[in-house]
JSON list of C-alpha atoms and ligand atoms in Angstrom, two decimals:
[
{"chain": "A", "resi": 67, "resn": "UNK", "atom": "CA", "xyz": [-10.13, -22.20, -9.47]},
{"chain": "A", "resi": 68, "resn": "UNK", "atom": "CA", "xyz": [-7.80, -19.31, -8.71]},
{"chain": "A", "resi": 69, "resn": "UNK", "atom": "CA", "xyz": [-9.71, -16.38, -7.14]},
{"chain": "A", "resi": 70, "resn": "UNK", "atom": "CA", "xyz": [-8.57, -13.10, -8.68]},
{"chain": "A", "resi": 71, "resn": "UNK", "atom": "CA", "xyz": [-8.84, -9.44, -7.78]},
{"chain": "A", "resi": 72, "resn": "UNK", "atom": "CA", "xyz": [-8.04, -7.09, -10.66]},
{"chain": "A", "resi": 73, "resn": "UNK", "atom": "CA", "xyz": [-6.97, -3.49, -9.99]},
{"chain": "A", "resi": 74, "resn": "UNK", "atom": "CA", "xyz": [-7.69, -0.89, -12.68]},
{"chain": "A", "resi": 75, "resn": "UNK", "atom": "CA", "xyz": [-7.52, 2.85, -13.32]},
{"chain": "A", "resi": 76, "resn": "UNK", "atom": "CA", "xyz": [-8.51, 3.32, -16.93]},
{"chain": "A", "resi": 77, "resn": "UNK", "atom": "CA", "xyz": [-10.21, 1.78, -19.92]},
{"chain": "A", "resi": 78, "resn": "UNK", "atom": "CA", "xyz": [-9.90, -1.86, -18.78]},
{"chain": "A", "resi": 79, "resn": "UNK", "atom": "CA", "xyz": [-8.70, -3.60, -21.92]},
{"chain": "A", "resi": 80, "resn": "UNK", "atom": "CA", "xyz": [-6.39, -5.87, -19.89]},
{"chain": "A", "resi": 81, "resn": "UNK", "atom": "CA", "xyz": [-9.28, -6.69, -17.55]},
{"chain": "A", "resi": 82, "resn": "UNK", "atom": "CA", "xyz": [-11.42, -7.52, -20.58]},
{"chain": "A", "resi": 83, "resn": "UNK", "atom": "CA", "xyz": [-8.64, -9.71, -22.01]},
{"chain": "A", "resi": 84, "resn": "UNK", "atom": "CA", "xyz": [-8.57, -11.73, -18.76]},
{"chain": "A", "resi": 85, "resn": "UNK", "atom": "CA", "xyz": [-12.35, -12.07, -18.69]},
{"chain": "A", "resi": 86, "resn": "UNK", "atom": "CA", "xyz": [-12.59, -13.07, -22.35]},
{"chain": "A", "resi": 87, "resn": "UNK", "atom": "CA", "xyz": [-9.63, -15.45, -22.40]},
{"chain": "A", "resi": 88, "resn": "UNK", "atom": "CA", "xyz": [-10.92, -18.92, -23.27]},
{"chain": "A", "resi": 89, "resn": "UNK", "atom": "CA", "xyz": [-7.95, -20.65, -21.62]},
{"chain": "A", "resi": 90, "resn": "UNK", "atom": "CA", "xyz": [-8.58, -18.83, -18.32]},
{"chain": "A", "resi": 91, "resn": "UNK", "atom": "CA", "xyz": [-12.29, -19.65, -18.17]},
{"chain": "A", "resi": 92, "resn": "UNK", "atom": "CA", "xyz": [-11.80, -22.99, -16.40]},
{"chain": "A", "resi": 93, "resn": "UNK", "atom": "CA", "xyz": [-8.84, -21.82, -14.31]},
{"chain": "A", "resi": 94, "resn": "UNK", "atom": "CA", "xyz": [-9.68, -18.48, -12.72]},
{"chain": "A", "resi": 95, "resn": "UNK", "atom": "CA", "xyz": [-12.58, -16.44, -11.46]},
{"chain": "A", "resi": 96, "resn": "UNK", "atom": "CA", "xyz": [-12.35, -12.64, -11.20]},
{"chain": "A", "resi": 97, "resn": "UNK", "atom": "CA", "xyz": [-14.15, -12.12, -7.91]},
{"chain": "A", "resi": 98, "resn": "UNK", "atom": "CA", "xyz": [-13.65, -8.39, -7.54]},
{"chain": "A", "resi": 99, "resn": "UNK", "atom": "CA", "xyz": [-12.42, -5.33, -9.44]},
{"chain": "A", "resi": 100, "resn": "UNK", "atom": "CA", "xyz": [-10.78, -2.44, -7.58]},
{"chain": "A", "resi": 101, "resn": "UNK", "atom": "CA", "xyz": [-10.15, 1.08, -8.87]},
{"chain": "A", "resi": 102, "resn": "UNK", "atom": "CA", "xyz": [-8.48, 4.21, -7.53]},
{"chain": "A", "resi": 103, "resn": "UNK", "atom": "CA", "xyz": [-11.36, 6.41, -8.72]},
{"chain": "A", "resi": 104, "resn": "UNK", "atom": "CA", "xyz": [-15.09, 6.47, -8.08]},
{"chain": "A", "resi": 105, "resn": "UNK", "atom": "CA", "xyz": [-15.56, 5.65, -11.73]},
{"chain": "A", "resi": 106, "resn": "UNK", "atom": "CA", "xyz": [-13.43, 4.61, -14.70]},
{"chain": "A", "resi": 107, "resn": "UNK", "atom": "CA", "xyz": [-14.43, 2.83, -17.92]},
{"chain": "A", "resi": 108, "resn": "UNK", "atom": "CA", "xyz": [-12.97, -0.45, -16.60]},
{"chain": "A", "resi": 109, "resn": "UNK", "atom": "CA", "xyz": [-15.80, -0.50, -14.02]},
{"chain": "A", "resi": 110, "resn": "UNK", "atom": "CA", "xyz": [-18.28, -0.87, -16.89]},
{"chain": "A", "resi": 111, "resn": "UNK", "atom": "CA", "xyz": [-16.32, -3.87, -18.14]},
{"chain": "A", "resi": 112, "resn": "UNK", "atom": "CA", "xyz": [-16.61, -5.40, -14.63]},
{"chain": "A", "resi": 113, "resn": "UNK", "atom": "CA", "xyz": [-20.32, -4.61, -14.42]},
{"chain": "A", "resi": 114, "resn": "UNK", "atom": "CA", "xyz": [-20.96, -6.28, -17.78]},
{"chain": "A", "resi": 115, "resn": "UNK", "atom": "CA", "xyz": [-19.56, -9.45, -16.23]},
{"chain": "A", "resi": 116, "resn": "UNK", "atom": "CA", "xyz": [-21.51, -8.88, -12.95]},
{"chain": "A", "resi": 117, "resn": "UNK", "atom": "CA", "xyz": [-18.30, -8.46, -10.95]},
{"chain": "A", "resi": 118, "resn": "UNK", "atom": "CA", "xyz": [-18.48, -6.23, -7.85]},
{"chain": "A", "resi": 119, "resn": "UNK", "atom": "CA", "xyz": [-16.31, -3.10, -7.92]},
{"chain": "A", "resi": 120, "resn": "UNK", "atom": "CA", "xyz": [-14.68, -1.15, -5.09]},
{"chain": "A", "resi": 121, "resn": "UNK", "atom": "CA", "xyz": [-12.94, 2.22, -5.09]},
{"chain": "A", "resi": 122, "resn": "UNK", "atom": "CA", "xyz": [-9.93, 2.28, -2.80]},
{"chain": "A", "resi": 123, "resn": "UNK", "atom": "CA", "xyz": [-8.40, 5.40, -1.24]},
{"chain": "A", "resi": 124, "resn": "UNK", "atom": "CA", "xyz": [-8.64, 7.91, 1.57]},
{"chain": "A", "resi": 125, "resn": "UNK", "atom": "CA", "xyz": [-11.46, 10.10, 0.26]},
{"chain": "A", "resi": 126, "resn": "UNK", "atom": "CA", "xyz": [-15.17, 9.89, 1.02]},
{"chain": "A", "resi": 127, "resn": "UNK", "atom": "CA", "xyz": [-16.94, 7.09, -0.78]},
{"chain": "A", "resi": 128, "resn": "UNK", "atom": "CA", "xyz": [-13.73, 5.06, -0.99]},
{"chain": "A", "resi": 129, "resn": "UNK", "atom": "CA", "xyz": [-12.77, 2.06, 1.11]},
{"chain": "A", "resi": 130, "resn": "UNK", "atom": "CA", "xyz": [-9.41, 1.81, 2.85]},
{"chain": "A", "resi": 131, "resn": "UNK", "atom": "CA", "xyz": [-6.73, -0.74, 2.01]},
{"chain": "A", "resi": 132, "resn": "UNK", "atom": "CA", "xyz": [-7.31, -2.28, 5.45]},
{"chain": "A", "resi": 133, "resn": "UNK", "atom": "CA", "xyz": [-10.99, -2.85, 4.65]},
{"chain": "A", "resi": 134, "resn": "UNK", "atom": "CA", "xyz": [-10.01, -4.18, 1.25]},
{"chain": "A", "resi": 135, "resn": "UNK", "atom": "CA", "xyz": [-7.69, -6.72, 2.90]},
{"chain": "A", "resi": 136, "resn": "UNK", "atom": "CA", "xyz": [-10.60, -7.93, 5.07]},
{"chain": "A", "resi": 137, "resn": "UNK", "atom": "CA", "xyz": [-12.81, -8.30, 1.98]},
{"chain": "A", "resi": 138, "resn": "UNK", "atom": "CA", "xyz": [-10.05, -10.21, 0.17]},
{"chain": "A", "resi": 139, "resn": "UNK", "atom": "CA", "xyz": [-9.59, -12.54, 3.13]},
{"chain": "A", "resi": 140, "resn": "UNK", "atom": "CA", "xyz": [-13.32, -13.29, 3.16]},
{"chain": "A", "resi": 141, "resn": "UNK", "atom": "CA", "xyz": [-13.30, -13.92, -0.59]},
{"chain": "A", "resi": 142, "resn": "UNK", "atom": "CA", "xyz": [-10.13, -16.06, -0.35]},
{"chain": "A", "resi": 143, "resn": "UNK", "atom": "CA", "xyz": [-8.38, -14.02, -3.04]},
{"chain": "A", "resi": 144, "resn": "UNK", "atom": "CA", "xyz": [-5.34, -15.96, -4.30]},
{"chain": "A", "resi": 145, "resn": "UNK", "atom": "CA", "xyz": [-3.91, -13.49, -6.80]},
{"chain": "A", "resi": 146, "resn": "UNK", "atom": "CA", "xyz": [-4.07, -9.74, -7.31]},
{"chain": "A", "resi": 147, "resn": "UNK", "atom": "CA", "xyz": [-3.52, -8.47, -10.84]},
{"chain": "A", "resi": 148, "resn": "UNK", "atom": "CA", "xyz": [-2.62, -4.82, -11.39]},
{"chain": "A", "resi": 149, "resn": "UNK", "atom": "CA", "xyz": [-3.92, -4.12, -14.88]},
{"chain": "A", "resi": 150, "resn": "UNK", "atom": "CA", "xyz": [-3.14, -0.46, -15.47]},
{"chain": "A", "resi": 151, "resn": "UNK", "atom": "CA", "xyz": [-3.55, 0.51, -11.80]},
{"chain": "A", "resi": 152, "resn": "UNK", "atom": "CA", "xyz": [-1.86, 3.87, -11.14]},
{"chain": "A", "resi": 153, "resn": "UNK", "atom": "CA", "xyz": [-1.95, 4.29, -7.38]},
{"chain": "A", "resi": 154, "resn": "UNK", "atom": "CA", "xyz": [0.90, 3.22, -5.09]},
{"chain": "A", "resi": 155, "resn": "UNK", "atom": "CA", "xyz": [-0.21, 0.32, -2.89]},
{"chain": "A", "resi": 156, "resn": "UNK", "atom": "CA", "xyz": [0.76, 0.57, 0.82]},
{"chain": "A", "resi": 157, "resn": "UNK", "atom": "CA", "xyz": [3.75, -1.57, 1.82]},
{"chain": "A", "resi": 158, "resn": "UNK", "atom": "CA", "xyz": [1.86, -3.49, 4.55]},
{"chain": "A", "resi": 159, "resn": "UNK", "atom": "CA", "xyz": [-0.85, -4.48, 2.04]},
{"chain": "A", "resi": 160, "resn": "UNK", "atom": "CA", "xyz": [1.82, -5.72, -0.37]},
{"chain": "A", "resi": 161, "resn": "UNK", "atom": "CA", "xyz": [3.50, -7.67, 2.44]},
{"chain": "A", "resi": 162, "resn": "UNK", "atom": "CA", "xyz": [0.28, -9.48, 3.29]},
{"chain": "A", "resi": 163, "resn": "UNK", "atom": "CA", "xyz": [0.03, -10.68, -0.31]},
{"chain": "A", "resi": 164, "resn": "UNK", "atom": "CA", "xyz": [3.71, -11.41, -0.84]},
{"chain": "A", "resi": 165, "resn": "UNK", "atom": "CA", "xyz": [4.38, -12.97, -4.27]},
{"chain": "A", "resi": 166, "resn": "UNK", "atom": "CA", "xyz": [0.65, -12.88, -4.93]},
{"chain": "A", "resi": 167, "resn": "UNK", "atom": "CA", "xyz": [0.48, -9.49, -6.67]},
{"chain": "A", "resi": 168, "resn": "UNK", "atom": "CA", "xyz": [1.50, -9.11, -10.30]},
{"chain": "A", "resi": 169, "resn": "UNK", "atom": "CA", "xyz": [1.62, -6.08, -12.58]},
{"chain": "A", "resi": 170, "resn": "UNK", "atom": "CA", "xyz": [1.60, -5.65, -16.36]},
{"chain": "A", "resi": 171, "resn": "UNK", "atom": "CA", "xyz": [3.99, -2.98, -17.63]},
{"chain": "A", "resi": 172, "resn": "UNK", "atom": "CA", "xyz": [3.95, -1.80, -21.26]},
{"chain": "A", "resi": 173, "resn": "UNK", "atom": "CA", "xyz": [7.74, -1.86, -21.83]},
{"chain": "A", "resi": 174, "resn": "UNK", "atom": "CA", "xyz": [10.75, -4.07, -21.29]},
{"chain": "A", "resi": 175, "resn": "UNK", "atom": "CA", "xyz": [11.70, -3.66, -17.63]},
{"chain": "A", "resi": 176, "resn": "UNK", "atom": "CA", "xyz": [14.00, -2.77, -15.94]},
{"chain": "A", "resi": 177, "resn": "UNK", "atom": "CA", "xyz": [14.15, 0.04, -18.54]},
{"chain": "A", "resi": 178, "resn": "UNK", "atom": "CA", "xyz": [11.35, 2.59, -18.84]},
{"chain": "A", "resi": 179, "resn": "UNK", "atom": "CA", "xyz": [9.83, 1.87, -15.44]},
{"chain": "A", "resi": 180, "resn": "UNK", "atom": "CA", "xyz": [9.47, 3.71, -12.15]},
{"chain": "A", "resi": 181, "resn": "UNK", "atom": "CA", "xyz": [7.49, 6.66, -10.87]},
{"chain": "A", "resi": 182, "resn": "UNK", "atom": "CA", "xyz": [5.65, 8.57, -13.61]},
{"chain": "A", "resi": 183, "resn": "UNK", "atom": "CA", "xyz": [6.29, 5.80, -16.13]},
{"chain": "A", "resi": 184, "resn": "UNK", "atom": "CA", "xyz": [2.76, 4.80, -17.04]},
{"chain": "A", "resi": 185, "resn": "UNK", "atom": "CA", "xyz": [0.55, 4.90, -20.11]},
{"chain": "A", "resi": 186, "resn": "UNK", "atom": "CA", "xyz": [1.77, 7.13, -22.93]},
{"chain": "A", "resi": 187, "resn": "UNK", "atom": "CA", "xyz": [4.67, 8.44, -20.81]},
{"chain": "A", "resi": 188, "resn": "UNK", "atom": "CA", "xyz": [6.29, 5.03, -21.20]},
{"chain": "A", "resi": 189, "resn": "UNK", "atom": "CA", "xyz": [5.79, 4.85, -24.96]},
{"chain": "A", "resi": 190, "resn": "UNK", "atom": "CA", "xyz": [7.02, 8.45, -25.40]},
{"chain": "A", "resi": 191, "resn": "UNK", "atom": "CA", "xyz": [10.21, 7.68, -23.48]},
{"chain": "A", "resi": 192, "resn": "UNK", "atom": "CA", "xyz": [10.75, 4.51, -25.51]},
{"chain": "A", "resi": 193, "resn": "UNK", "atom": "CA", "xyz": [10.16, 6.44, -28.76]},
{"chain": "A", "resi": 194, "resn": "UNK", "atom": "CA", "xyz": [12.52, 9.27, -27.81]},
{"chain": "A", "resi": 195, "resn": "UNK", "atom": "CA", "xyz": [15.27, 6.87, -26.74]},
{"chain": "A", "resi": 196, "resn": "UNK", "atom": "CA", "xyz": [15.19, 5.44, -30.28]},
{"chain": "A", "resi": 197, "resn": "UNK", "atom": "CA", "xyz": [14.97, 1.92, -28.84]},
{"chain": "A", "resi": 198, "resn": "UNK", "atom": "CA", "xyz": [14.38, -0.50, -31.71]},
{"chain": "A", "resi": 199, "resn": "UNK", "atom": "CA", "xyz": [12.41, -2.99, -29.63]},
{"chain": "A", "resi": 200, "resn": "UNK", "atom": "CA", "xyz": [9.82, -2.55, -26.94]},
{"chain": "A", "resi": 201, "resn": "UNK", "atom": "CA", "xyz": [7.38, -4.99, -25.43]},
{"chain": "A", "resi": 202, "resn": "UNK", "atom": "CA", "xyz": [5.54, -5.96, -22.28]},
{"chain": "A", "resi": 203, "resn": "UNK", "atom": "CA", "xyz": [6.67, -7.24, -18.89]},
{"chain": "A", "resi": 204, "resn": "UNK", "atom": "CA", "xyz": [4.75, -8.98, -16.14]},
{"chain": "A", "resi": 205, "resn": "UNK", "atom": "CA", "xyz": [6.39, -8.86, -12.71]},
{"chain": "A", "resi": 206, "resn": "UNK", "atom": "CA", "xyz": [5.70, -9.49, -9.07]},
{"chain": "A", "resi": 207, "resn": "UNK", "atom": "CA", "xyz": [4.94, -6.29, -7.17]},
{"chain": "A", "resi": 208, "resn": "UNK", "atom": "CA", "xyz": [7.23, -5.15, -4.37]},
{"chain": "A", "resi": 209, "resn": "UNK", "atom": "CA", "xyz": [7.22, -1.90, -2.37]},
{"chain": "A", "resi": 210, "resn": "UNK", "atom": "CA", "xyz": [8.39, 0.37, -5.20]},
{"chain": "A", "resi": 211, "resn": "UNK", "atom": "CA", "xyz": [7.25, 1.02, -8.76]},
{"chain": "A", "resi": 212, "resn": "UNK", "atom": "CA", "xyz": [8.15, -1.62, -11.35]},
{"chain": "A", "resi": 213, "resn": "UNK", "atom": "CA", "xyz": [11.11, -3.17, -9.49]},
{"chain": "A", "resi": 214, "resn": "UNK", "atom": "CA", "xyz": [9.70, -6.58, -8.51]},
{"chain": "A", "resi": 215, "resn": "UNK", "atom": "CA", "xyz": [11.00, -9.82, -10.00]},
{"chain": "A", "resi": 216, "resn": "UNK", "atom": "CA", "xyz": [10.16, -10.21, -13.68]},
{"chain": "A", "resi": 217, "resn": "UNK", "atom": "CA", "xyz": [8.02, -13.25, -14.51]},
{"chain": "A", "resi": 218, "resn": "UNK", "atom": "CA", "xyz": [7.64, -12.95, -18.29]},
{"chain": "A", "resi": 219, "resn": "UNK", "atom": "CA", "xyz": [8.43, -10.58, -21.14]},
{"chain": "A", "resi": 220, "resn": "UNK", "atom": "CA", "xyz": [7.68, -10.35, -24.82]},
{"chain": "A", "resi": 221, "resn": "UNK", "atom": "CA", "xyz": [9.41, -8.14, -27.37]},
{"chain": "A", "resi": 222, "resn": "UNK", "atom": "CA", "xyz": [7.92, -6.14, -30.21]},
{"chain": "A", "resi": 223, "resn": "UNK", "atom": "CA", "xyz": [9.89, -4.77, -33.17]},
{"chain": "A", "resi": 224, "resn": "UNK", "atom": "CA", "xyz": [9.42, -1.01, -33.28]},
{"chain": "A", "resi": 225, "resn": "UNK", "atom": "CA", "xyz": [12.24, -0.18, -35.70]},
{"chain": "A", "resi": 226, "resn": "UNK", "atom": "CA", "xyz": [9.81, 1.36, -38.21]},
{"chain": "A", "resi": 227, "resn": "UNK", "atom": "CA", "xyz": [7.40, 3.27, -35.96]},
{"chain": "A", "resi": 228, "resn": "UNK", "atom": "CA", "xyz": [6.64, 6.95, -36.57]},
{"chain": "A", "resi": 229, "resn": "UNK", "atom": "CA", "xyz": [5.08, 7.87, -33.21]},
{"chain": "A", "resi": 230, "resn": "UNK", "atom": "CA", "xyz": [4.70, 6.82, -29.56]},
{"chain": "A", "resi": 231, "resn": "UNK", "atom": "CA", "xyz": [1.04, 6.05, -30.33]},
{"chain": "A", "resi": 232, "resn": "UNK", "atom": "CA", "xyz": [2.15, 3.46, -32.87]},
{"chain": "A", "resi": 233, "resn": "UNK", "atom": "CA", "xyz": [4.29, 1.79, -30.17]},
{"chain": "A", "resi": 234, "resn": "UNK", "atom": "CA", "xyz": [1.28, 1.71, -27.82]},
{"chain": "A", "resi": 235, "resn": "UNK", "atom": "CA", "xyz": [-0.82, 0.09, -30.55]},
{"chain": "A", "resi": 236, "resn": "UNK", "atom": "CA", "xyz": [1.75, -2.64, -31.13]},
{"chain": "A", "resi": 237, "resn": "UNK", "atom": "CA", "xyz": [2.41, -3.33, -27.46]},
{"chain": "A", "resi": 238, "resn": "UNK", "atom": "CA", "xyz": [-1.21, -3.51, -26.24]},
{"chain": "A", "resi": 239, "resn": "UNK", "atom": "CA", "xyz": [-2.18, -6.85, -27.85]},
{"chain": "A", "resi": 240, "resn": "UNK", "atom": "CA", "xyz": [1.11, -8.29, -26.57]},
{"chain": "A", "resi": 241, "resn": "UNK", "atom": "CA", "xyz": [0.21, -7.15, -23.03]},
{"chain": "A", "resi": 242, "resn": "UNK", "atom": "CA", "xyz": [-3.15, -8.90, -23.27]},
{"chain": "A", "resi": 243, "resn": "UNK", "atom": "CA", "xyz": [-1.58, -12.15, -24.42]},
{"chain": "A", "resi": 244, "resn": "UNK", "atom": "CA", "xyz": [1.34, -12.08, -21.97]},
{"chain": "A", "resi": 245, "resn": "UNK", "atom": "CA", "xyz": [-0.84, -11.28, -18.95]},
{"chain": "A", "resi": 246, "resn": "UNK", "atom": "CA", "xyz": [-3.23, -14.14, -19.72]},
{"chain": "A", "resi": 247, "resn": "UNK", "atom": "CA", "xyz": [-0.25, -16.52, -20.18]},
{"chain": "A", "resi": 248, "resn": "UNK", "atom": "CA", "xyz": [1.25, -15.58, -16.82]},
{"chain": "A", "resi": 249, "resn": "UNK", "atom": "CA", "xyz": [-2.08, -15.93, -15.02]},
{"chain": "A", "resi": 250, "resn": "UNK", "atom": "CA", "xyz": [-2.54, -19.34, -16.65]},
{"chain": "A", "resi": 251, "resn": "UNK", "atom": "CA", "xyz": [0.94, -20.44, -15.52]},
{"chain": "A", "resi": 252, "resn": "UNK", "atom": "CA", "xyz": [0.30, -19.26, -11.97]},
{"chain": "A", "resi": 253, "resn": "UNK", "atom": "CA", "xyz": [-3.10, -21.00, -11.91]},
{"chain": "A", "resi": 254, "resn": "UNK", "atom": "CA", "xyz": [-1.44, -24.22, -13.09]},
{"chain": "A", "resi": 255, "resn": "UNK", "atom": "CA", "xyz": [1.24, -23.97, -10.36]},
{"chain": "A", "resi": 256, "resn": "UNK", "atom": "CA", "xyz": [4.06, -23.53, -12.84]},
{"chain": "A", "resi": 257, "resn": "UNK", "atom": "CA", "xyz": [5.58, -20.32, -11.42]},
{"chain": "A", "resi": 258, "resn": "UNK", "atom": "CA", "xyz": [8.27, -20.58, -8.74]},
{"chain": "A", "resi": 259, "resn": "UNK", "atom": "CA", "xyz": [10.37, -17.93, -7.02]},
{"chain": "A", "resi": 260, "resn": "UNK", "atom": "CA", "xyz": [13.90, -19.25, -6.40]},
{"chain": "A", "resi": 261, "resn": "UNK", "atom": "CA", "xyz": [16.67, -17.17, -4.82]},
{"chain": "A", "resi": 262, "resn": "UNK", "atom": "CA", "xyz": [17.16, -14.51, -7.43]},
{"chain": "A", "resi": 263, "resn": "UNK", "atom": "CA", "xyz": [14.96, -15.56, -10.29]},
{"chain": "A", "resi": 264, "resn": "UNK", "atom": "CA", "xyz": [11.43, -16.47, -11.17]},
{"chain": "A", "resi": 265, "resn": "UNK", "atom": "CA", "xyz": [11.23, -19.86, -12.85]},
{"chain": "A", "resi": 266, "resn": "UNK", "atom": "CA", "xyz": [8.31, -20.83, -15.07]},
{"chain": "A", "resi": 267, "resn": "UNK", "atom": "CA", "xyz": [8.07, -24.57, -15.65]},
{"chain": "A", "resi": 268, "resn": "UNK", "atom": "CA", "xyz": [7.27, -25.52, -19.23]},
{"chain": "B", "resi": 481, "resn": "LIG", "atom": "C1", "xyz": [-1.73, -0.66, -20.17]},
{"chain": "B", "resi": 481, "resn": "LIG", "atom": "O1", "xyz": [-0.83, -0.27, -21.14]},
{"chain": "B", "resi": 481, "resn": "LIG", "atom": "C2", "xyz": [-0.98, -1.14, -18.96]},
{"chain": "B", "resi": 481, "resn": "LIG", "atom": "O2", "xyz": [0.15, -1.88, -19.22]},
{"chain": "B", "resi": 481, "resn": "LIG", "atom": "C3", "xyz": [-0.63, 0.17, -18.38]},
{"chain": "B", "resi": 481, "resn": "LIG", "atom": "O3", "xyz": [-1.76, 0.96, -18.49]},
{"chain": "B", "resi": 481, "resn": "LIG", "atom": "C4", "xyz": [-2.49, 0.51, -19.61]},
{"chain": "B", "resi": 481, "resn": "LIG", "atom": "C5", "xyz": [-3.85, 0.13, -19.12]},
{"chain": "B", "resi": 481, "resn": "LIG", "atom": "O4", "xyz": [-4.68, -0.21, -20.16]},
{"chain": "B", "resi": 481, "resn": "LIG", "atom": "N1", "xyz": [0.19, 0.21, -17.26]},
{"chain": "B", "resi": 481, "resn": "LIG", "atom": "P1", "xyz": [-6.08, -0.89, -19.90]},
{"chain": "B", "resi": 481, "resn": "LIG", "atom": "O5", "xyz": [-6.79, -0.05, -18.82]},
{"chain": "B", "resi": 481, "resn": "LIG", "atom": "O6", "xyz": [-5.84, -2.29, -19.45]},
{"chain": "B", "resi": 481, "resn": "LIG", "atom": "O7", "xyz": [-6.78, -0.81, -21.21]}
]
């Protein structure tokens, strides 16, 4: 069983997709959910599955990334999944989980990524660029926003959309599916990082 920590900031639909995925049931266990706020709707999703939640940050009532690392070491966390997590993670924390942190991004990287490119900002930029396809990307996390090696992507035709909201609606179910697929492949030991590329064995 792969021990997972899932980081969230919002409604938690990607978290729910992981928890409800039938193919992941035998392969992974979400041991902890971490947020950058004292409360967000994703915490309720975690609580419904009896998963402990932590708020990480510098303010009162939050735990530090150093304390979080200690908790993760005790829990033997194998993989960290950023599922709509908005806060920048400190470089030393990322280094201690090298190639063990993945992020879901609601567009086709390396376009439409980087600082400020989250949630509806992404879909608005995609809409205004007149791109005819969008999609979802799952990538390893490095020290800057959305630049880590891409593990998997899936395209969505958006040639007929009338609004950024419509793009978001089409991309979200693809995110859920893609993220579960990548976690499954990692759990089954099918994901390798070679020199420049990530290779997923079929
Ligand atoms: C998703 O679109 C995710 O890709 C993005 O933020 C959104 C989070 O949605 N970066 P949810 O909290 O998983 O419902």
